[in-house]
Amino acid sequence: MSSLSLAVRDSKTMLRRNLLHARRYPSLTLNLLLTPIMLLLLFVYIFGDAMSSGIGGGAPDRSAYIAYVVPGLLLMTIGSTVVGTAVSVSNDMTEGIIARFRTMAIHRSSVLVGHVVGSVLQAITSVVLVGAVAVAIGFRSTNATALEWLAAFGLLVLFATALTWIAVGMGLVSPNAEAAGNNAMPLILLPLLSSAFTPVGSMPGWFQPIAEYQPFTPAIETLRGLLLGSEIGDNGWLAVVWCLGLAVLGYFWSTSKFDRDPK
């Protein structure tokens, strides 16, 4: 059997292991999933009228604000979900299972690949659930073509892959699961500092560069353009560059740390 075949076989085994683990212990995933759902309901039903007035400059329109806020919350859902990946990786590193894997005849990279693929699947599943809640409360995307929906789905998968590799690196460098969860918190907080809930132009001048020059804002604006028909501009290629850059950075960070770790 070739090295590639061994890698694929072992990665499938590790993927199955991680999915079974997530199914048997769903509380962490459920807790992380509830955060974007609660924020969606909070901003739509509590702050929706006030926030929509600030966005449109006219009379309050809650349905318009639902359309505005959902793309950002879909990406925030990915950030919330991959926090669980950092915790899971840290648990593996500190509980001794990795040391056992190192003594077995398995492909070394399969351990990390199993975590990454499993996390991306969980993230996309979470996005679908949050999207279903959004549709239930009034979100509609009537003008998007099938190609634009496919592009939006591709962006979500690419973004999930990038954040997952970063989360894996955070889990590997954390001394315990609690530290891993804390280290990964920026993946939840960064969307709050982006254009997810309010336009960058309405923010204080000193804060606008912070909101504009970070990975979530161009991805959010691209998703809005694909689903709602707004102007994408440079945000499309910026979002792809951010995703590819973070994925490459996370991959090399994670693999180098995993290869050096003696545990």
PDB file of C-alpha atoms in Angstrom:
ATOM      1  CA  MET A   1       0.000   0.000   0.000  1.00  0.00           C
ATOM      2  CA  SER A   2       1.367   3.445  -0.970  1.00  0.00           C
ATOM      3  CA  SER A   3       2.097   6.222   1.500  1.00  0.00           C
ATOM      4  CA  LEU A   4      -0.859   8.235   0.166  1.00  0.00           C
ATOM      5  CA  SER A   5      -3.220   5.296   0.592  1.00  0.00           C
ATOM      6  CA  LEU A   6      -2.014   4.795   4.159  1.00  0.00           C
ATOM      7  CA  ALA A   7      -2.488   8.482   4.908  1.00  0.00           C
ATOM      8  CA  VAL A   8      -6.042   8.455   3.526  1.00  0.00           C
ATOM      9  CA  ARG A   9      -6.948   5.260   5.387  1.00  0.00           C
ATOM     10  CA  ASP A  10      -5.562   6.491   8.727  1.00  0.00           C
ATOM     11  CA  SER A  11      -7.102   9.943   8.285  1.00  0.00           C
ATOM     12  CA  LYS A  12     -10.532   8.345   7.754  1.00  0.00           C
ATOM     13  CA  THR A  13     -10.029   6.343  10.942  1.00  0.00           C
ATOM     14  CA  MET A  14      -9.111   9.473  12.915  1.00  0.00           C
ATOM     15  CA  LEU A  15     -12.037  11.351  11.396  1.00  0.00           C
ATOM     16  CA  ARG A  16     -14.413   8.606  12.513  1.00  0.00           C
ATOM     17  CA  ARG A  17     -12.881   8.726  16.001  1.00  0.00           C
ATOM     18  CA  ASN A  18     -13.414  12.484  16.297  1.00  0.00           C
ATOM     19  CA  LEU A  19     -16.966  12.360  14.976  1.00  0.00           C
ATOM     20  CA  LEU A  20     -17.845   9.590  17.432  1.00  0.00           C
ATOM     21  CA  HIS A  21     -16.284  11.625  20.233  1.00  0.00           C
ATOM     22  CA  ALA A  22     -18.350  14.680  19.252  1.00  0.00           C
ATOM     23  CA  ARG A  23     -21.522  12.558  19.140  1.00  0.00           C
ATOM     24  CA  ARG A  24     -20.922  11.041  22.555  1.00  0.00           C
ATOM     25  CA  TYR A  25     -20.029  14.381  24.181  1.00  0.00           C
ATOM     26  CA  PRO A  26     -22.210  16.967  22.408  1.00  0.00           C
ATOM     27  CA  SER A  27     -22.359  19.465  25.278  1.00  0.00           C
ATOM     28  CA  LEU A  28     -19.320  21.493  24.156  1.00  0.00           C
ATOM     29  CA  THR A  29     -20.540  21.787  20.566  1.00  0.00           C
ATOM     30  CA  LEU A  30     -24.048  22.649  21.771  1.00  0.00           C
ATOM     31  CA  ASN A  31     -22.771  25.373  24.104  1.00  0.00           C
ATOM     32  CA  LEU A  32     -20.649  26.928  21.355  1.00  0.00           C
ATOM     33  CA  LEU A  33     -23.536  26.716  18.872  1.00  0.00           C
ATOM     34  CA  LEU A  34     -25.933  28.477  21.242  1.00  0.00           C
ATOM     35  CA  THR A  35     -23.743  31.613  21.295  1.00  0.00           C
ATOM     36  CA  PRO A  36     -24.439  32.744  17.688  1.00  0.00           C
ATOM     37  CA  ILE A  37     -28.092  31.673  17.924  1.00  0.00           C
ATOM     38  CA  MET A  38     -28.600  33.733  21.071  1.00  0.00           C
ATOM     39  CA  LEU A  39     -26.796  36.687  19.484  1.00  0.00           C
ATOM     40  CA  LEU A  40     -28.997  36.375  16.402  1.00  0.00           C
ATOM     41  CA  LEU A  41     -32.183  36.480  18.470  1.00  0.00           C
ATOM     42  CA  LEU A  42     -30.809  39.232  20.721  1.00  0.00           C
ATOM     43  CA  PHE A  43     -29.769  41.578  17.924  1.00  0.00           C
ATOM     44  CA  VAL A  44     -32.877  40.976  15.836  1.00  0.00           C
ATOM     45  CA  TYR A  45     -35.577  41.164  18.502  1.00  0.00           C
ATOM     46  CA  ILE A  46     -33.970  43.455  21.112  1.00  0.00           C
ATOM     47  CA  PHE A  47     -31.700  45.735  19.082  1.00  0.00           C
ATOM     48  CA  GLY A  48     -33.150  45.172  15.599  1.00  0.00           C
ATOM     49  CA  ASP A  49     -35.239  48.345  15.293  1.00  0.00           C
ATOM     50  CA  ALA A  50     -32.516  50.648  16.620  1.00  0.00           C
ATOM     51  CA  MET A  51     -29.735  49.002  14.621  1.00  0.00           C
ATOM     52  CA  SER A  52     -31.742  48.991  11.370  1.00  0.00           C
ATOM     53  CA  SER A  53     -32.338  52.731  11.693  1.00  0.00           C
ATOM     54  CA  GLY A  54     -28.606  53.277  11.952  1.00  0.00           C
ATOM     55  CA  ILE A  55     -27.892  51.138   8.886  1.00  0.00           C
ATOM     56  CA  GLY A  56     -30.576  52.387   6.527  1.00  0.00           C
ATOM     57  CA  GLY A  57     -30.833  55.929   7.811  1.00  0.00           C
ATOM     58  CA  GLY A  58     -34.613  55.706   7.674  1.00  0.00           C
ATOM     59  CA  ALA A  59     -37.517  54.142   9.513  1.00  0.00           C
ATOM     60  CA  PRO A  60     -36.801  50.994  11.541  1.00  0.00           C
ATOM     61  CA  ASP A  61     -36.900  47.852   9.380  1.00  0.00           C
ATOM     62  CA  ARG A  62     -36.231  44.681  11.311  1.00  0.00           C
ATOM     63  CA  SER A  63     -36.335  42.483   8.201  1.00  0.00           C
ATOM     64  CA  ALA A  64     -33.570  44.565   6.623  1.00  0.00           C
ATOM     65  CA  TYR A  65     -31.436  44.127   9.702  1.00  0.00           C
ATOM     66  CA  ILE A  66     -32.004  40.354   9.673  1.00  0.00           C
ATOM     67  CA  ALA A  67     -30.595  40.294   6.145  1.00  0.00           C
ATOM     68  CA  TYR A  68     -27.662  42.426   7.236  1.00  0.00           C
ATOM     69  CA  VAL A  69     -26.695  40.510  10.372  1.00  0.00           C
ATOM     70  CA  VAL A  70     -27.069  36.881   9.235  1.00  0.00           C
ATOM     71  CA  PRO A  71     -23.916  36.648   7.044  1.00  0.00           C
ATOM     72  CA  GLY A  72     -21.758  37.854   9.933  1.00  0.00           C
ATOM     73  CA  LEU A  73     -23.361  35.432  12.347  1.00  0.00           C
ATOM     74  CA  LEU A  74     -22.786  32.521   9.968  1.00  0.00           C
ATOM     75  CA  LEU A  75     -19.056  33.251  10.067  1.00  0.00           C
ATOM     76  CA  MET A  76     -19.213  33.814  13.812  1.00  0.00           C
ATOM     77  CA  THR A  77     -20.756  30.349  14.087  1.00  0.00           C
ATOM     78  CA  ILE A  78     -17.646  28.909  12.451  1.00  0.00           C
ATOM     79  CA  GLY A  79     -15.425  30.789  14.904  1.00  0.00           C
ATOM     80  CA  SER A  80     -17.459  29.479  17.828  1.00  0.00           C
ATOM     81  CA  THR A  81     -17.445  25.888  16.613  1.00  0.00           C
ATOM     82  CA  VAL A  82     -13.693  25.614  16.057  1.00  0.00           C
ATOM     83  CA  VAL A  83     -13.043  26.616  19.671  1.00  0.00           C
ATOM     84  CA  GLY A  84     -14.150  23.085  20.474  1.00  0.00           C
ATOM     85  CA  THR A  85     -11.424  21.813  18.146  1.00  0.00           C
ATOM     86  CA  ALA A  86      -8.739  23.610  20.143  1.00  0.00           C
ATOM     87  CA  VAL A  87     -10.095  22.041  23.334  1.00  0.00           C
ATOM     88  CA  SER A  88     -10.264  18.584  21.747  1.00  0.00           C
ATOM     89  CA  VAL A  89      -6.697  18.763  20.422  1.00  0.00           C
ATOM     90  CA  SER A  90      -5.423  19.940  23.797  1.00  0.00           C
ATOM     91  CA  ASN A  91      -7.197  17.045  25.512  1.00  0.00           C
ATOM     92  CA  ASP A  92      -5.551  14.580  23.141  1.00  0.00           C
ATOM     93  CA  MET A  93      -2.130  16.062  23.818  1.00  0.00           C
ATOM     94  CA  THR A  94      -2.459  16.086  27.607  1.00  0.00           C
ATOM     95  CA  GLU A  95      -4.318  12.818  28.221  1.00  0.00           C
ATOM     96  CA  GLY A  96      -1.702  10.526  26.693  1.00  0.00           C
ATOM     97  CA  ILE A  97      -3.573   9.276  23.643  1.00  0.00           C
ATOM     98  CA  ILE A  98      -1.109  10.982  21.284  1.00  0.00           C
ATOM     99  CA  ALA A  99       1.781   9.163  22.947  1.00  0.00           C
ATOM    100  CA  ARG A 100      -0.047   5.899  22.238  1.00  0.00           C
ATOM    101  CA  PHE A 101      -0.674   6.901  18.628  1.00  0.00           C
ATOM    102  CA  ARG A 102       3.052   7.601  18.184  1.00  0.00           C
ATOM    103  CA  THR A 103       3.846   3.974  19.029  1.00  0.00           C
ATOM    104  CA  MET A 104       1.398   2.671  16.421  1.00  0.00           C
ATOM    105  CA  ALA A 105       1.995   2.156  12.719  1.00  0.00           C
ATOM    106  CA  ILE A 106      -0.197   5.028  11.576  1.00  0.00           C
ATOM    107  CA  HIS A 107       0.521   8.015   9.382  1.00  0.00           C
ATOM    108  CA  ARG A 108       1.591  10.887  11.654  1.00  0.00           C
ATOM    109  CA  SER A 109      -0.386  13.591   9.873  1.00  0.00           C
ATOM    110  CA  SER A 110      -3.614  11.575  10.052  1.00  0.00           C
ATOM    111  CA  VAL A 111      -4.170  12.638  13.677  1.00  0.00           C
ATOM    112  CA  LEU A 112      -4.314  16.329  12.740  1.00  0.00           C
ATOM    113  CA  VAL A 113      -6.153  15.732   9.463  1.00  0.00           C
ATOM    114  CA  GLY A 114      -8.858  13.820  11.345  1.00  0.00           C
ATOM    115  CA  HIS A 115      -9.335  16.767  13.689  1.00  0.00           C
ATOM    116  CA  VAL A 116      -9.434  19.286  10.845  1.00  0.00           C
ATOM    117  CA  VAL A 117     -11.891  17.424   8.606  1.00  0.00           C
ATOM    118  CA  GLY A 118     -14.123  16.591  11.563  1.00  0.00           C
ATOM    119  CA  SER A 119     -14.102  20.206  12.711  1.00  0.00           C
ATOM    120  CA  VAL A 120     -14.955  21.535   9.246  1.00  0.00           C
ATOM    121  CA  LEU A 121     -17.896  19.113   9.001  1.00  0.00           C
ATOM    122  CA  GLN A 122     -19.143  20.180  12.432  1.00  0.00           C
ATOM    123  CA  ALA A 123     -18.716  23.872  11.547  1.00  0.00           C
ATOM    124  CA  ILE A 124     -20.711  23.562   8.323  1.00  0.00           C
ATOM    125  CA  THR A 125     -23.413  21.583  10.141  1.00  0.00           C
ATOM    126  CA  SER A 126     -23.591  24.359  12.741  1.00  0.00           C
ATOM    127  CA  VAL A 127     -23.825  26.975   9.972  1.00  0.00           C
ATOM    128  CA  VAL A 128     -26.758  25.084   8.449  1.00  0.00           C
ATOM    129  CA  LEU A 129     -28.541  24.986  11.824  1.00  0.00           C
ATOM    130  CA  VAL A 130     -27.999  28.704  12.456  1.00  0.00           C
ATOM    131  CA  GLY A 131     -29.080  29.417   8.890  1.00  0.00           C
ATOM    132  CA  ALA A 132     -32.262  27.447   9.482  1.00  0.00           C
ATOM    133  CA  VAL A 133     -33.027  29.561  12.555  1.00  0.00           C
ATOM    134  CA  ALA A 134     -32.358  32.693  10.490  1.00  0.00           C
ATOM    135  CA  VAL A 135     -34.770  31.562   7.777  1.00  0.00           C
ATOM    136  CA  ALA A 136     -37.358  30.756  10.430  1.00  0.00           C
ATOM    137  CA  ILE A 137     -37.261  34.344  11.747  1.00  0.00           C
ATOM    138  CA  GLY A 138     -37.382  35.968   8.311  1.00  0.00           C
ATOM    139  CA  PHE A 139     -34.030  35.836   6.489  1.00  0.00           C
ATOM    140  CA  ARG A 140     -34.431  35.578   2.716  1.00  0.00           C
ATOM    141  CA  SER A 141     -31.996  35.536  -0.193  1.00  0.00           C
ATOM    142  CA  THR A 142     -34.254  35.720  -3.224  1.00  0.00           C
ATOM    143  CA  ASN A 143     -31.849  37.260  -5.730  1.00  0.00           C
ATOM    144  CA  ALA A 144     -28.893  34.906  -5.313  1.00  0.00           C
ATOM    145  CA  THR A 145     -28.246  32.544  -8.228  1.00  0.00           C
ATOM    146  CA  ALA A 146     -27.245  28.894  -7.850  1.00  0.00           C
ATOM    147  CA  LEU A 147     -23.651  29.858  -8.704  1.00  0.00           C
ATOM    148  CA  GLU A 148     -23.644  32.546  -6.000  1.00  0.00           C
ATOM    149  CA  TRP A 149     -24.994  30.066  -3.445  1.00  0.00           C
ATOM    150  CA  LEU A 150     -22.246  27.628  -4.443  1.00  0.00           C
ATOM    151  CA  ALA A 151     -19.628  30.372  -4.105  1.00  0.00           C
ATOM    152  CA  ALA A 152     -20.997  31.305  -0.675  1.00  0.00           C
ATOM    153  CA  PHE A 153     -20.830  27.677   0.436  1.00  0.00           C
ATOM    154  CA  GLY A 154     -17.266  27.414  -0.862  1.00  0.00           C
ATOM    155  CA  LEU A 155     -16.281  30.536   1.078  1.00  0.00           C
ATOM    156  CA  LEU A 156     -17.775  29.104   4.275  1.00  0.00           C
ATOM    157  CA  VAL A 157     -15.867  25.829   3.832  1.00  0.00           C
ATOM    158  CA  LEU A 158     -12.622  27.680   3.055  1.00  0.00           C
ATOM    159  CA  PHE A 159     -13.075  29.959   6.069  1.00  0.00           C
ATOM    160  CA  ALA A 160     -13.855  26.994   8.321  1.00  0.00           C
ATOM    161  CA  THR A 161     -10.730  25.179   7.116  1.00  0.00           C
ATOM    162  CA  ALA A 162      -8.533  28.217   7.772  1.00  0.00           C
ATOM    163  CA  LEU A 163      -9.868  28.825  11.280  1.00  0.00           C
ATOM    164  CA  THR A 164      -9.691  25.131  12.100  1.00  0.00           C
ATOM    165  CA  TRP A 165      -5.960  24.934  11.355  1.00  0.00           C
ATOM    166  CA  ILE A 166      -5.421  27.994  13.569  1.00  0.00           C
ATOM    167  CA  ALA A 167      -7.494  26.357  16.323  1.00  0.00           C
ATOM    168  CA  VAL A 168      -5.469  23.147  16.026  1.00  0.00           C
ATOM    169  CA  GLY A 169      -2.282  25.141  16.547  1.00  0.00           C
ATOM    170  CA  MET A 170      -3.800  26.849  19.586  1.00  0.00           C
ATOM    171  CA  GLY A 171      -4.747  23.476  21.028  1.00  0.00           C
ATOM    172  CA  LEU A 172      -1.239  22.105  20.497  1.00  0.00           C
ATOM    173  CA  VAL A 173       0.494  24.982  22.297  1.00  0.00           C
ATOM    174  CA  SER A 174      -1.958  25.066  25.224  1.00  0.00           C
ATOM    175  CA  PRO A 175      -1.001  23.269  28.457  1.00  0.00           C
ATOM    176  CA  ASN A 176      -4.575  22.136  29.143  1.00  0.00           C
ATOM    177  CA  ALA A 177      -8.093  22.237  27.747  1.00  0.00           C
ATOM    178  CA  GLU A 178      -9.097  25.333  29.737  1.00  0.00           C
ATOM    179  CA  ALA A 179      -6.141  27.294  28.371  1.00  0.00           C
ATOM    180  CA  ALA A 180      -6.971  26.089  24.861  1.00  0.00           C
ATOM    181  CA  GLY A 181     -10.513  27.431  25.166  1.00  0.00           C
ATOM    182  CA  ASN A 182      -9.201  30.772  26.415  1.00  0.00           C
ATOM    183  CA  ASN A 183      -6.553  30.999  23.696  1.00  0.00           C
ATOM    184  CA  ALA A 184      -9.175  30.387  21.019  1.00  0.00           C
ATOM    185  CA  MET A 185     -11.592  33.048  22.306  1.00  0.00           C
ATOM    186  CA  PRO A 186     -10.399  35.663  19.730  1.00  0.00           C
ATOM    187  CA  LEU A 187     -12.057  33.492  17.083  1.00  0.00           C
ATOM    188  CA  ILE A 188     -15.380  34.372  18.757  1.00  0.00           C
ATOM    189  CA  LEU A 189     -14.533  37.970  19.688  1.00  0.00           C
ATOM    190  CA  LEU A 190     -13.117  39.136  16.333  1.00  0.00           C
ATOM    191  CA  PRO A 191     -16.536  39.075  14.606  1.00  0.00           C
ATOM    192  CA  LEU A 192     -17.798  41.485  17.274  1.00  0.00           C
ATOM    193  CA  LEU A 193     -15.074  43.908  16.113  1.00  0.00           C
ATOM    194  CA  SER A 194     -15.971  43.577  12.431  1.00  0.00           C
ATOM    195  CA  SER A 195     -18.810  44.688  10.168  1.00  0.00           C
ATOM    196  CA  ALA A 196     -20.980  41.800  11.381  1.00  0.00           C
ATOM    197  CA  PHE A 197     -23.418  43.974  13.344  1.00  0.00           C
ATOM    198  CA  THR A 198     -22.856  47.502  12.074  1.00  0.00           C
ATOM    199  CA  PRO A 199     -21.142  49.078   9.028  1.00  0.00           C
ATOM    200  CA  VAL A 200     -17.485  49.988   9.416  1.00  0.00           C
ATOM    201  CA  GLY A 201     -18.251  53.548   8.279  1.00  0.00           C
ATOM    202  CA  SER A 202     -20.499  54.137  11.298  1.00  0.00           C
ATOM    203  CA  MET A 203     -17.732  53.279  13.777  1.00  0.00           C
ATOM    204  CA  PRO A 204     -15.387  55.826  15.384  1.00  0.00           C
ATOM    205  CA  GLY A 205     -12.593  56.860  13.036  1.00  0.00           C
ATOM    206  CA  TRP A 206      -9.815  55.470  15.232  1.00  0.00           C
ATOM    207  CA  PHE A 207     -11.543  52.085  15.362  1.00  0.00           C
ATOM    208  CA  GLN A 208     -12.360  51.692  11.670  1.00  0.00           C
ATOM    209  CA  PRO A 209      -8.928  50.288  10.639  1.00  0.00           C
ATOM    210  CA  ILE A 210      -9.252  47.598  13.349  1.00  0.00           C
ATOM    211  CA  ALA A 211     -12.625  46.530  11.983  1.00  0.00           C
ATOM    212  CA  GLU A 212     -11.645  46.800   8.327  1.00  0.00           C
ATOM    213  CA  TYR A 213      -8.225  45.142   8.265  1.00  0.00           C
ATOM    214  CA  GLN A 214      -9.043  41.798   9.829  1.00  0.00           C
ATOM    215  CA  PRO A 215     -10.139  38.497   8.256  1.00  0.00           C
ATOM    216  CA  PHE A 216     -13.810  38.548   9.228  1.00  0.00           C
ATOM    217  CA  THR A 217     -14.851  41.820   7.608  1.00  0.00           C
ATOM    218  CA  PRO A 218     -13.928  41.038   3.963  1.00  0.00           C
ATOM    219  CA  ALA A 219     -15.396  37.537   4.335  1.00  0.00           C
ATOM    220  CA  ILE A 220     -18.629  38.962   5.753  1.00  0.00           C
ATOM    221  CA  GLU A 221     -18.912  41.586   3.007  1.00  0.00           C
ATOM    222  CA  THR A 222     -18.253  38.935   0.346  1.00  0.00           C
ATOM    223  CA  LEU A 223     -20.944  36.700   1.810  1.00  0.00           C
ATOM    224  CA  ARG A 224     -23.378  39.642   1.854  1.00  0.00           C
ATOM    225  CA  GLY A 225     -22.592  40.385  -1.764  1.00  0.00           C
ATOM    226  CA  LEU A 226     -23.168  36.784  -2.828  1.00  0.00           C
ATOM    227  CA  LEU A 227     -26.401  36.277  -0.882  1.00  0.00           C
ATOM    228  CA  LEU A 228     -27.908  39.764  -0.897  1.00  0.00           C
ATOM    229  CA  GLY A 229     -26.513  41.374  -4.029  1.00  0.00           C
ATOM    230  CA  SER A 230     -24.532  44.163  -2.337  1.00  0.00           C
ATOM    231  CA  GLU A 231     -21.238  45.436  -3.757  1.00  0.00           C
ATOM    232  CA  ILE A 232     -18.326  43.046  -3.151  1.00  0.00           C
ATOM    233  CA  GLY A 233     -15.474  45.121  -4.578  1.00  0.00           C
ATOM    234  CA  ASP A 234     -12.051  44.074  -3.330  1.00  0.00           C
ATOM    235  CA  ASN A 235     -13.525  42.047  -0.476  1.00  0.00           C
ATOM    236  CA  GLY A 236     -13.782  38.880  -2.547  1.00  0.00           C
ATOM    237  CA  TRP A 237     -10.088  38.412  -3.241  1.00  0.00           C
ATOM    238  CA  LEU A 238      -9.164  39.788   0.196  1.00  0.00           C
ATOM    239  CA  ALA A 239     -11.333  37.128   1.846  1.00  0.00           C
ATOM    240  CA  VAL A 240      -9.706  34.360  -0.212  1.00  0.00           C
ATOM    241  CA  VAL A 241      -6.194  35.674   0.541  1.00  0.00           C
ATOM    242  CA  TRP A 242      -6.988  35.829   4.265  1.00  0.00           C
ATOM    243  CA  CYS A 243      -8.352  32.267   4.229  1.00  0.00           C
ATOM    244  CA  LEU A 244      -5.422  30.821   2.301  1.00  0.00           C
ATOM    245  CA  GLY A 245      -2.900  32.717   4.420  1.00  0.00           C
ATOM    246  CA  LEU A 246      -4.441  31.591   7.707  1.00  0.00           C
ATOM    247  CA  ALA A 247      -4.762  28.001   6.468  1.00  0.00           C
ATOM    248  CA  VAL A 248      -1.103  27.838   5.418  1.00  0.00           C
ATOM    249  CA  LEU A 249       0.038  29.521   8.629  1.00  0.00           C
ATOM    250  CA  GLY A 250      -2.068  27.203  10.773  1.00  0.00           C
ATOM    251  CA  TYR A 251      -0.946  24.116   8.876  1.00  0.00           C
ATOM    252  CA  PHE A 252       2.783  24.769   9.232  1.00  0.00           C
ATOM    253  CA  TRP A 253       2.382  25.958  12.831  1.00  0.00           C
ATOM    254  CA  SER A 254       0.395  22.860  13.781  1.00  0.00           C
ATOM    255  CA  THR A 255       2.516  20.280  11.973  1.00  0.00           C
ATOM    256  CA  SER A 256       5.811  21.725  13.208  1.00  0.00           C
ATOM    257  CA  LYS A 257       4.553  21.818  16.789  1.00  0.00           C
ATOM    258  CA  PHE A 258       3.086  18.302  16.545  1.00  0.00           C
ATOM    259  CA  ASP A 259       6.291  16.869  15.090  1.00  0.00           C
ATOM    260  CA  ARG A 260       8.430  18.476  17.827  1.00  0.00           C
ATOM    261  CA  ASP A 261       6.194  17.676  20.798  1.00  0.00           C
ATOM    262  CA  PRO A 262       7.662  14.733  22.730  1.00  0.00           C
ATOM    263  CA  LYS A 263       4.423  13.889  24.547  1.00  0.00           C
TER     264      LYS A 263
END
